[in-house]
Coordinates of C-alpha atoms in Angstrom, one line a residue:
M1 CA 60.9 -55.3 -78.4
N2 CA 64.5 -54.1 -78.9
R3 CA 67.6 -55.1 -77.1
P4 CA 68.7 -52.5 -74.5
T5 CA 71.0 -49.8 -75.8
V6 CA 72.9 -50.1 -72.5
G7 CA 72.6 -53.0 -70.2
P8 CA 71.0 -54.9 -68.7
I9 CA 73.2 -54.3 -65.7
L10 CA 72.5 -56.5 -62.7
G11 CA 73.0 -54.3 -59.6
F12 CA 72.1 -54.7 -55.9
T13 CA 71.0 -58.3 -55.4
T14 CA 69.7 -59.9 -52.2
A15 CA 67.9 -63.2 -51.4
Q16 CA 64.6 -61.6 -52.2
H17 CA 65.1 -59.0 -54.9
A18 CA 67.3 -57.8 -57.8
R19 CA 67.8 -54.4 -59.4
I20 CA 68.4 -54.3 -63.1
F21 CA 69.3 -51.2 -65.2
V22 CA 68.0 -51.0 -68.8
R23 CA 68.4 -48.2 -71.3
G24 CA 66.3 -47.8 -74.4
A25 CA 66.3 -45.0 -77.0
S26 CA 64.4 -41.7 -77.5
D27 CA 61.3 -41.5 -79.7
K28 CA 59.9 -38.0 -80.2
K29 CA 56.6 -39.2 -81.4
N30 CA 55.9 -42.3 -79.3
A31 CA 56.0 -43.4 -75.7
V32 CA 58.9 -45.6 -74.8
F33 CA 58.8 -48.4 -72.2
A34 CA 61.4 -50.8 -70.8
G35 CA 60.4 -54.3 -69.7
I36 CA 61.9 -57.4 -67.9
R37 CA 60.4 -60.8 -67.4
H38 CA 62.0 -63.6 -65.4
R39 CA 61.6 -67.2 -64.3
K40 CA 63.5 -69.8 -62.3
V41 CA 66.0 -71.7 -64.4
G42 CA 64.3 -74.9 -65.5
Q43 CA 60.7 -73.5 -65.5
S44 CA 58.7 -72.7 -68.6
Q45 CA 56.3 -70.1 -67.3
W46 CA 57.5 -66.5 -67.4
S47 CA 56.5 -63.8 -64.9
A48 CA 54.0 -61.1 -66.0
G49 CA 56.9 -58.7 -66.4
V50 CA 58.0 -55.5 -64.8
Y51 CA 57.7 -52.3 -66.9
S52 CA 58.7 -48.7 -66.7
R53 CA 58.1 -45.7 -68.9
L54 CA 61.4 -44.2 -70.0
S55 CA 62.1 -40.4 -70.1
T56 CA 64.8 -38.1 -71.1
E57 CA 65.1 -37.1 -67.5
F58 CA 67.0 -40.3 -66.8
D59 CA 68.5 -40.5 -70.3
M60 CA 65.9 -43.0 -71.5
S61 CA 66.8 -45.5 -68.8
D62 CA 65.5 -46.9 -65.5
T63 CA 66.3 -49.5 -62.9
L64 CA 63.6 -52.2 -62.7
V65 CA 63.2 -54.2 -59.5
L66 CA 62.4 -57.9 -59.5
S67 CA 60.8 -58.8 -56.2
G68 CA 59.5 -61.9 -54.4
L69 CA 62.6 -64.0 -55.3
S70 CA 63.9 -67.0 -53.5
A71 CA 67.3 -67.2 -51.8
D72 CA 70.2 -69.0 -53.4
T73 CA 68.2 -69.6 -56.6
R74 CA 69.2 -69.2 -60.2
Y75 CA 66.9 -67.2 -62.4
E76 CA 66.9 -66.3 -66.1
Y77 CA 65.4 -63.1 -67.6
Q78 CA 64.8 -61.2 -70.8
A79 CA 65.0 -57.5 -71.1
G80 CA 64.3 -54.9 -73.7
W81 CA 62.4 -51.7 -74.7
F82 CA 59.7 -50.8 -77.1
S83 CA 57.7 -47.8 -78.2
T84 CA 53.9 -47.3 -78.6
E85 CA 51.7 -44.7 -80.2
R86 CA 49.4 -44.8 -77.2
H87 CA 50.7 -42.1 -74.9
D88 CA 48.1 -43.0 -72.2
H89 CA 49.7 -46.4 -71.6
T90 CA 51.1 -47.0 -68.1
P91 CA 53.5 -49.7 -66.8
E92 CA 50.4 -51.6 -65.8
T93 CA 48.5 -51.4 -69.0
V94 CA 51.4 -52.3 -71.3
K95 CA 51.3 -55.8 -69.7
Q96 CA 48.3 -56.4 -72.0
I97 CA 50.3 -55.7 -75.2
P98 CA 51.5 -58.8 -77.0
L99 CA 55.3 -58.4 -77.2
K100 CA 58.0 -60.3 -79.0
W101 CA 60.8 -60.3 -76.5
P102 CA 64.5 -60.2 -77.5
P103 CA 65.7 -63.8 -77.7
H104 CA 68.8 -63.4 -75.5
L105 CA 68.5 -65.0 -72.1
Y106 CA 70.4 -63.6 -69.1
T107 CA 70.9 -65.5 -65.9
F108 CA 71.7 -64.6 -62.3
K109 CA 71.6 -66.1 -58.9
T110 CA 70.1 -64.6 -55.7
T111 CA 72.3 -64.4 -52.6
S112 CA 72.6 -67.0 -50.0
N113 CA 72.2 -66.3 -46.3
Q114 CA 74.2 -69.4 -45.5
P115 CA 77.2 -68.4 -43.3
N116 CA 80.7 -69.9 -43.9
R117 CA 80.0 -70.5 -47.6
I118 CA 82.9 -69.8 -49.9
R119 CA 82.5 -66.4 -51.4
R120 CA 84.3 -64.8 -54.3
Y121 CA 84.4 -61.2 -55.4
V122 CA 86.3 -59.3 -58.1
T123 CA 87.4 -55.7 -57.3
G124 CA 89.1 -53.2 -59.7
S125 CA 89.2 -49.6 -60.7
C126 CA 90.4 -47.2 -63.3
R127 CA 89.2 -48.4 -66.7
Y128 CA 90.4 -46.0 -69.4
L129 CA 88.5 -45.9 -72.7
R130 CA 89.7 -43.2 -75.0
L131 CA 87.0 -41.6 -77.1
T132 CA 87.4 -39.6 -80.3
A133 CA 84.3 -37.5 -81.3
G134 CA 82.3 -39.7 -78.9
I135 CA 83.5 -43.0 -80.6
P136 CA 85.8 -45.4 -78.7
S137 CA 89.2 -45.8 -80.3
A138 CA 90.6 -49.3 -79.9
P139 CA 87.7 -50.3 -77.5
E140 CA 88.9 -53.8 -77.3
L141 CA 91.8 -52.6 -75.1
G142 CA 89.4 -51.3 -72.5
D143 CA 87.2 -54.4 -72.7
R144 CA 89.9 -57.0 -72.7
I145 CA 90.2 -57.5 -69.0
F146 CA 86.5 -58.1 -68.7
S147 CA 86.9 -61.1 -70.9
A148 CA 89.3 -62.5 -68.4
I149 CA 86.9 -61.7 -65.5
G150 CA 84.1 -63.4 -67.5
S151 CA 86.3 -66.6 -67.9
L152 CA 86.9 -66.6 -64.2
N153 CA 83.2 -66.3 -63.5
Q154 CA 82.5 -69.2 -65.8
Q155 CA 84.9 -71.4 -63.9
R156 CA 83.2 -70.6 -60.5
P157 CA 80.5 -68.0 -60.4
L158 CA 81.4 -64.7 -58.6
D159 CA 79.3 -63.4 -55.9
A160 CA 79.8 -59.8 -57.0
V161 CA 82.0 -57.4 -58.9
V162 CA 82.9 -54.2 -57.0
M163 CA 84.1 -51.3 -59.1
T164 CA 85.9 -48.8 -56.8
G165 CA 86.2 -45.8 -59.1
D166 CA 87.1 -44.2 -62.4
Q167 CA 84.7 -46.5 -64.3
V168 CA 84.8 -43.7 -66.9
Y169 CA 87.2 -40.8 -67.6
V170 CA 85.0 -37.8 -68.1
D171 CA 88.2 -35.6 -68.2
D172 CA 90.2 -37.7 -70.7
L173 CA 90.1 -34.8 -73.2
N174 CA 90.5 -31.9 -70.7
V175 CA 93.6 -30.6 -72.3
L176 CA 92.1 -30.3 -75.8
L177 CA 88.4 -30.5 -75.7
P178 CA 86.9 -30.8 -72.2
D179 CA 83.5 -32.5 -71.9
R180 CA 81.1 -30.5 -69.7
E181 CA 77.7 -31.1 -71.3
F182 CA 75.5 -33.9 -70.1
A183 CA 75.1 -35.4 -73.6
A184 CA 78.8 -35.8 -74.1
I185 CA 79.3 -37.3 -70.6
S186 CA 76.4 -39.7 -71.1
K187 CA 77.9 -40.9 -74.4
K188 CA 81.1 -41.9 -72.5
Y189 CA 79.0 -44.1 -70.1
Q190 CA 77.1 -45.6 -73.0
A191 CA 80.3 -46.5 -74.8
A192 CA 82.0 -47.8 -71.7
F193 CA 79.2 -50.0 -70.5
S194 CA 78.2 -51.3 -74.0
Q195 CA 81.4 -53.1 -74.9
P196 CA 80.7 -56.8 -75.3
H197 CA 82.7 -58.4 -72.4
I198 CA 81.8 -55.9 -69.7
R199 CA 78.2 -56.0 -70.9
N200 CA 78.1 -59.8 -70.7
L201 CA 79.7 -59.8 -67.2
M202 CA 77.4 -57.1 -65.7
S203 CA 74.2 -58.7 -67.1
G204 CA 74.5 -61.7 -64.8
T205 CA 76.9 -60.8 -61.9
P206 CA 75.8 -58.3 -59.2
T207 CA 77.8 -55.2 -59.8
Y208 CA 78.4 -52.5 -57.3
M209 CA 80.0 -49.1 -58.2
M210 CA 81.4 -46.0 -56.5
L211 CA 82.8 -42.9 -58.2
D212 CA 86.3 -41.5 -57.8
D213 CA 87.7 -38.2 -59.3
H214 CA 87.7 -38.9 -63.0
E215 CA 83.9 -39.4 -63.1
I216 CA 84.1 -35.6 -62.6
E217 CA 87.6 -34.1 -62.9
D218 CA 91.1 -35.1 -61.9
N219 CA 91.7 -34.6 -58.2
W220 CA 88.2 -33.3 -57.6
P221 CA 87.4 -31.2 -55.7
A222 CA 90.9 -29.8 -55.2
N223 CA 91.1 -28.6 -58.9
Q224 CA 87.6 -27.1 -59.2
N225 CA 87.2 -23.5 -60.1
S226 CA 84.3 -21.1 -60.3
T227 CA 83.2 -22.4 -63.7
D228 CA 83.0 -26.1 -62.7
R229 CA 79.5 -26.1 -61.2
K230 CA 77.9 -27.0 -64.5
L231 CA 80.4 -29.7 -65.0
Y232 CA 79.8 -31.1 -61.6
N233 CA 76.0 -31.1 -62.0
N234 CA 76.1 -32.8 -65.3
A235 CA 78.7 -35.4 -64.2
M236 CA 76.8 -36.3 -61.1
T237 CA 73.6 -36.6 -63.0
A238 CA 75.3 -39.1 -65.3
Y239 CA 76.8 -40.9 -62.3
E240 CA 73.4 -41.2 -60.7
I241 CA 71.8 -42.6 -63.8
Y242 CA 74.5 -45.0 -64.9
Q243 CA 76.3 -46.1 -61.7
C244 CA 74.2 -45.2 -58.7
S245 CA 70.7 -46.1 -59.8
H246 CA 71.1 -49.9 -59.6
G247 CA 72.9 -49.8 -56.3
P248 CA 71.9 -49.9 -52.6
A249 CA 72.1 -46.1 -52.1
H250 CA 68.6 -45.9 -53.4
E251 CA 65.8 -46.9 -51.0
L252 CA 62.8 -48.8 -52.4
R253 CA 59.4 -47.2 -52.5
P254 CA 56.3 -49.0 -51.3
D255 CA 55.4 -49.8 -54.9
G256 CA 58.6 -51.6 -55.4
R257 CA 60.4 -49.0 -57.5
I258 CA 63.6 -47.2 -56.5
N259 CA 63.2 -43.9 -54.8
R260 CA 65.0 -41.3 -56.9
D261 CA 65.4 -38.9 -54.0
L262 CA 69.0 -39.8 -52.9
K263 CA 70.1 -39.0 -49.4
H264 CA 73.7 -39.7 -50.1
Y265 CA 76.0 -41.7 -52.4
W266 CA 77.7 -43.9 -49.8
Y267 CA 76.0 -47.2 -48.9
S268 CA 76.4 -50.6 -47.2
F269 CA 75.2 -54.1 -48.0
G270 CA 75.6 -57.6 -46.7
D271 CA 76.3 -60.9 -48.3
G272 CA 76.0 -63.8 -45.8
D273 CA 78.7 -63.3 -43.2
I274 CA 80.5 -60.6 -45.3
D275 CA 79.5 -56.9 -44.8
W276 CA 80.5 -54.1 -47.1
F277 CA 80.6 -50.4 -46.5
V278 CA 81.2 -48.4 -49.7
M279 CA 82.4 -44.8 -48.9
D280 CA 81.9 -41.7 -51.0
C281 CA 85.4 -40.2 -50.8
R282 CA 84.8 -37.4 -53.4
T283 CA 81.6 -35.4 -53.0
E284 CA 81.7 -34.7 -49.3
R285 CA 85.3 -33.4 -48.9
T286 CA 86.2 -30.4 -46.7
L287 CA 89.6 -29.2 -47.9
S288 CA 90.5 -26.5 -45.3
G289 CA 90.1 -25.4 -41.8
N290 CA 89.9 -27.4 -38.5
A291 CA 87.2 -29.7 -40.0
K292 CA 89.3 -30.9 -42.9
S293 CA 87.8 -34.3 -43.8
M294 CA 87.6 -36.9 -46.6
I295 CA 84.1 -37.9 -45.8
G296 CA 81.2 -35.9 -44.2
T297 CA 80.2 -36.1 -40.5
Q298 CA 77.1 -38.1 -41.2
Q299 CA 79.0 -40.6 -43.3
E300 CA 81.8 -40.9 -40.7
Y301 CA 79.2 -41.5 -38.0
A302 CA 77.5 -44.2 -40.1
L303 CA 80.8 -45.9 -40.8
M304 CA 81.7 -46.0 -37.1
K305 CA 78.3 -47.3 -36.2
W306 CA 78.5 -49.9 -38.9
L307 CA 81.9 -51.1 -37.7
I308 CA 80.8 -51.4 -34.1
N309 CA 77.5 -53.1 -34.8
S310 CA 78.4 -55.5 -37.6
T311 CA 78.5 -59.1 -36.5
A312 CA 79.9 -60.3 -39.9
K313 CA 83.0 -62.4 -40.0
V314 CA 84.6 -60.0 -42.5
K315 CA 84.0 -56.3 -42.7
V316 CA 85.1 -54.7 -46.0
I317 CA 85.4 -51.0 -46.4
V318 CA 85.6 -49.6 -49.9
S319 CA 87.6 -46.4 -50.3
S320 CA 88.0 -45.2 -53.9
V321 CA 91.2 -43.4 -52.6
M322 CA 93.8 -45.7 -51.2
F323 CA 93.4 -45.8 -47.4
M324 CA 96.9 -47.1 -46.9
P325 CA 99.8 -47.0 -47.6
D326 CA 100.4 -43.4 -48.4
Q327 CA 102.0 -42.0 -51.5
Q328 CA 105.3 -40.2 -51.5
R329 CA 103.8 -37.2 -53.3
G330 CA 100.5 -35.4 -53.5
D331 CA 97.7 -34.6 -51.1
D332 CA 94.8 -36.3 -52.7
G333 CA 94.8 -39.4 -50.4
W334 CA 94.1 -40.1 -46.8
K335 CA 97.5 -38.8 -45.7
A336 CA 96.1 -35.3 -46.1
F337 CA 93.1 -36.2 -43.9
A338 CA 95.1 -37.9 -41.2
A339 CA 92.9 -36.8 -38.2
Q340 CA 89.8 -38.5 -39.7
R341 CA 91.8 -41.6 -40.7
N342 CA 93.1 -41.7 -37.1
R343 CA 89.6 -41.7 -35.7
I344 CA 88.6 -44.6 -38.0
L345 CA 91.7 -46.6 -36.9
E346 CA 91.2 -45.8 -33.2
T347 CA 87.5 -46.9 -33.5
I348 CA 88.6 -50.3 -34.9
R349 CA 91.4 -50.7 -32.3
S350 CA 89.5 -49.5 -29.2
N351 CA 86.5 -51.8 -30.0
A352 CA 88.8 -54.7 -30.8
I353 CA 87.0 -55.1 -34.2
K354 CA 88.4 -58.1 -36.1
N355 CA 88.9 -58.8 -39.8
V356 CA 88.6 -55.3 -41.2
V357 CA 89.7 -55.0 -44.8
F358 CA 90.0 -51.8 -46.8
V359 CA 89.6 -52.2 -50.6
S360 CA 90.8 -49.4 -52.8
G361 CA 92.1 -48.5 -56.3
D362 CA 93.1 -45.1 -57.8
I363 CA 96.9 -45.4 -58.0
H364 CA 97.4 -47.5 -61.1
G365 CA 99.1 -50.2 -59.1
S366 CA 98.0 -53.1 -56.9
L367 CA 99.2 -54.5 -53.6
T368 CA 98.2 -55.9 -50.2
C369 CA 99.5 -54.7 -46.9
Q370 CA 98.7 -54.9 -43.2
L371 CA 98.7 -52.4 -40.3
R372 CA 99.6 -53.2 -36.7
H373 CA 99.8 -51.2 -33.5
S374 CA 102.7 -51.0 -31.1
K375 CA 100.6 -51.2 -27.9
S376 CA 97.8 -53.6 -29.1
P377 CA 99.4 -56.9 -30.3
G378 CA 96.0 -58.3 -31.4
F379 CA 95.3 -55.4 -33.7
V380 CA 95.6 -55.9 -37.4
V381 CA 93.9 -54.2 -40.4
H382 CA 94.4 -55.1 -44.0
S383 CA 94.4 -53.2 -47.3
I384 CA 93.8 -54.5 -50.8
V385 CA 94.5 -52.1 -53.7
S386 CA 93.6 -53.1 -57.2
S387 CA 94.2 -50.7 -60.1
P388 CA 94.0 -50.2 -63.1
L389 CA 91.7 -52.3 -65.2
C390 CA 93.0 -50.6 -68.3
N391 CA 95.7 -47.9 -68.2
T392 CA 96.5 -45.3 -70.8
K393 CA 100.0 -44.7 -72.2
L394 CA 99.5 -41.1 -70.9
L395 CA 99.6 -42.3 -67.3
P396 CA 102.4 -44.2 -65.5
Y397 CA 101.9 -47.3 -63.3
A398 CA 102.6 -47.0 -59.6
K399 CA 105.8 -48.6 -58.2
A400 CA 106.9 -49.4 -54.7
S401 CA 109.2 -46.4 -54.7
D402 CA 106.1 -44.2 -55.1
L403 CA 104.7 -45.4 -51.8
I404 CA 105.6 -45.1 -48.1
V405 CA 105.8 -48.7 -47.1
N406 CA 107.3 -51.0 -44.4
G407 CA 107.3 -48.4 -41.7
P408 CA 105.1 -46.1 -39.5
L409 CA 101.9 -44.8 -40.9
T410 CA 100.8 -42.6 -38.0
T411 CA 101.3 -42.1 -34.3
I412 CA 98.5 -41.4 -31.9
G413 CA 99.5 -40.6 -28.3
T414 CA 102.2 -43.1 -27.3
G415 CA 101.1 -45.8 -29.9
T416 CA 102.3 -46.2 -33.4
Y417 CA 100.5 -47.8 -36.3
S418 CA 103.1 -49.5 -38.6
L419 CA 102.6 -50.8 -42.1
T420 CA 104.1 -53.8 -43.9
L421 CA 103.6 -54.9 -47.5
T422 CA 102.3 -58.4 -47.8
S423 CA 102.7 -58.6 -51.6
R424 CA 104.8 -57.0 -54.3
V425 CA 103.4 -53.9 -56.0
V426 CA 101.9 -54.9 -59.3
S427 CA 102.5 -52.4 -62.1
E428 CA 100.4 -53.6 -65.0
D429 CA 96.7 -53.9 -65.9
N430 CA 95.0 -56.2 -63.4
F431 CA 92.0 -57.0 -61.2
A432 CA 91.8 -58.7 -57.8
C433 CA 89.8 -61.8 -57.0
L434 CA 89.0 -62.1 -53.3
T435 CA 88.1 -65.7 -52.1
I436 CA 86.9 -66.0 -48.5
E437 CA 86.9 -69.6 -47.3
D438 CA 87.0 -70.7 -43.7
Q439 CA 89.5 -68.5 -41.8
K440 CA 91.4 -67.2 -44.9
L441 CA 91.0 -64.5 -47.5
K442 CA 93.0 -65.3 -50.6
V443 CA 93.8 -62.4 -52.9
D444 CA 94.8 -63.2 -56.4
F445 CA 95.8 -60.4 -58.8
H446 CA 95.1 -61.4 -62.5
N447 CA 96.5 -59.7 -65.6
N448 CA 94.3 -58.9 -68.6
N449 CA 94.9 -62.4 -69.9
G450 CA 93.4 -63.9 -66.7
Q451 CA 96.8 -65.2 -65.4
I452 CA 97.5 -64.9 -61.7
I453 CA 100.5 -62.6 -61.4
E454 CA 100.6 -62.1 -57.6
S455 CA 98.9 -63.6 -54.6
A456 CA 98.6 -63.0 -50.9
T457 CA 96.7 -64.8 -48.1
I458 CA 95.1 -62.9 -45.2
T459 CA 94.5 -65.0 -42.1
L460 CA 91.1 -64.2 -40.5
T461 CA 90.6 -64.4 -36.7

């Protein structure tokens, strides 16, 4: 067997199952299969293995599902791909083939249902990796911060990494040579996810992803034109293969494989007493008319229902576009969709929902802030913004002067929502580490050397 050309990427992980993305390579003459086998750490007997026949439809990749796992248990696994001259082989019959597995061992831990356990997550966005003729130039710059995250993970294992957008820049060469073909876009994913430090991190830490605009085009869909349909289709096919396939948006089929028929890109998942709702803020936008909205009607309804019904201690909402504060300029953020944002805020306030935290990226700056209401003293909502993982010299970092802070955000009826910064605005490459312990959520922003450069503490109620 050969080592995966991309991956393995450990995605959606629960107490009972784990989804792992593996990519092989094409072989025009032979059938190609991917395989994974696993065992509990400390045991000698491997599982029979899970296999999948790879096809060009999914760029020679698949997400394999390990089922029947035990909660809060550490596993190790091997992953790879191989070809066979027998085109009549199936994922069941290849189990009889004697295989020499790649020697590398990967490890992961299933989630714990135990409430009140300390949990740690890393969030971040906007990882720029410049490509020249499909080859990364100075790739160590785009991978450096993942070395720092990996070191943090070794000190105390992370429960998950949540990437909130712009994991790749499909449009990085738009001025000179725009990428619109699937082959070129997929090469960007292959390069971005195959760098050593991010590859090592994602192989053993549950990784959740959501797209923002640069997975398609800057400020999508505001900048789209009549020729962009092909671009969109190719970009979203690549997104589905490389980012979405190993996440919770896919349902599981009765045979234990992922159902490729996606209903939508947004999703939710739980981790003990922490619930997450990851919004799709790009592909459902309505930009004009009375129904102007950032997210579609079905998604908004699902979000409201999730907010009201969740019994988790902390409810985290991921918005690739910064939910708050607003930027001074531009209409790409929630300020331009104020009516929908107001409905979300009023749902939280009118139902007295506690410990709601928005996590965002996008602006190439990081911060924490809180929102209060003039007529509801007990109301408070928090925002954590973390961006960028790796900037480019072509783009500036955000500064406090670029934002509307320490003042009113919106007024509804006779009540005003007012915002206050609870950290400084970080204007350098960084990621956020969220530690939830007892009645506190500690937010530490780390630079690409791993040093803590800013911290904030959110009191939970």
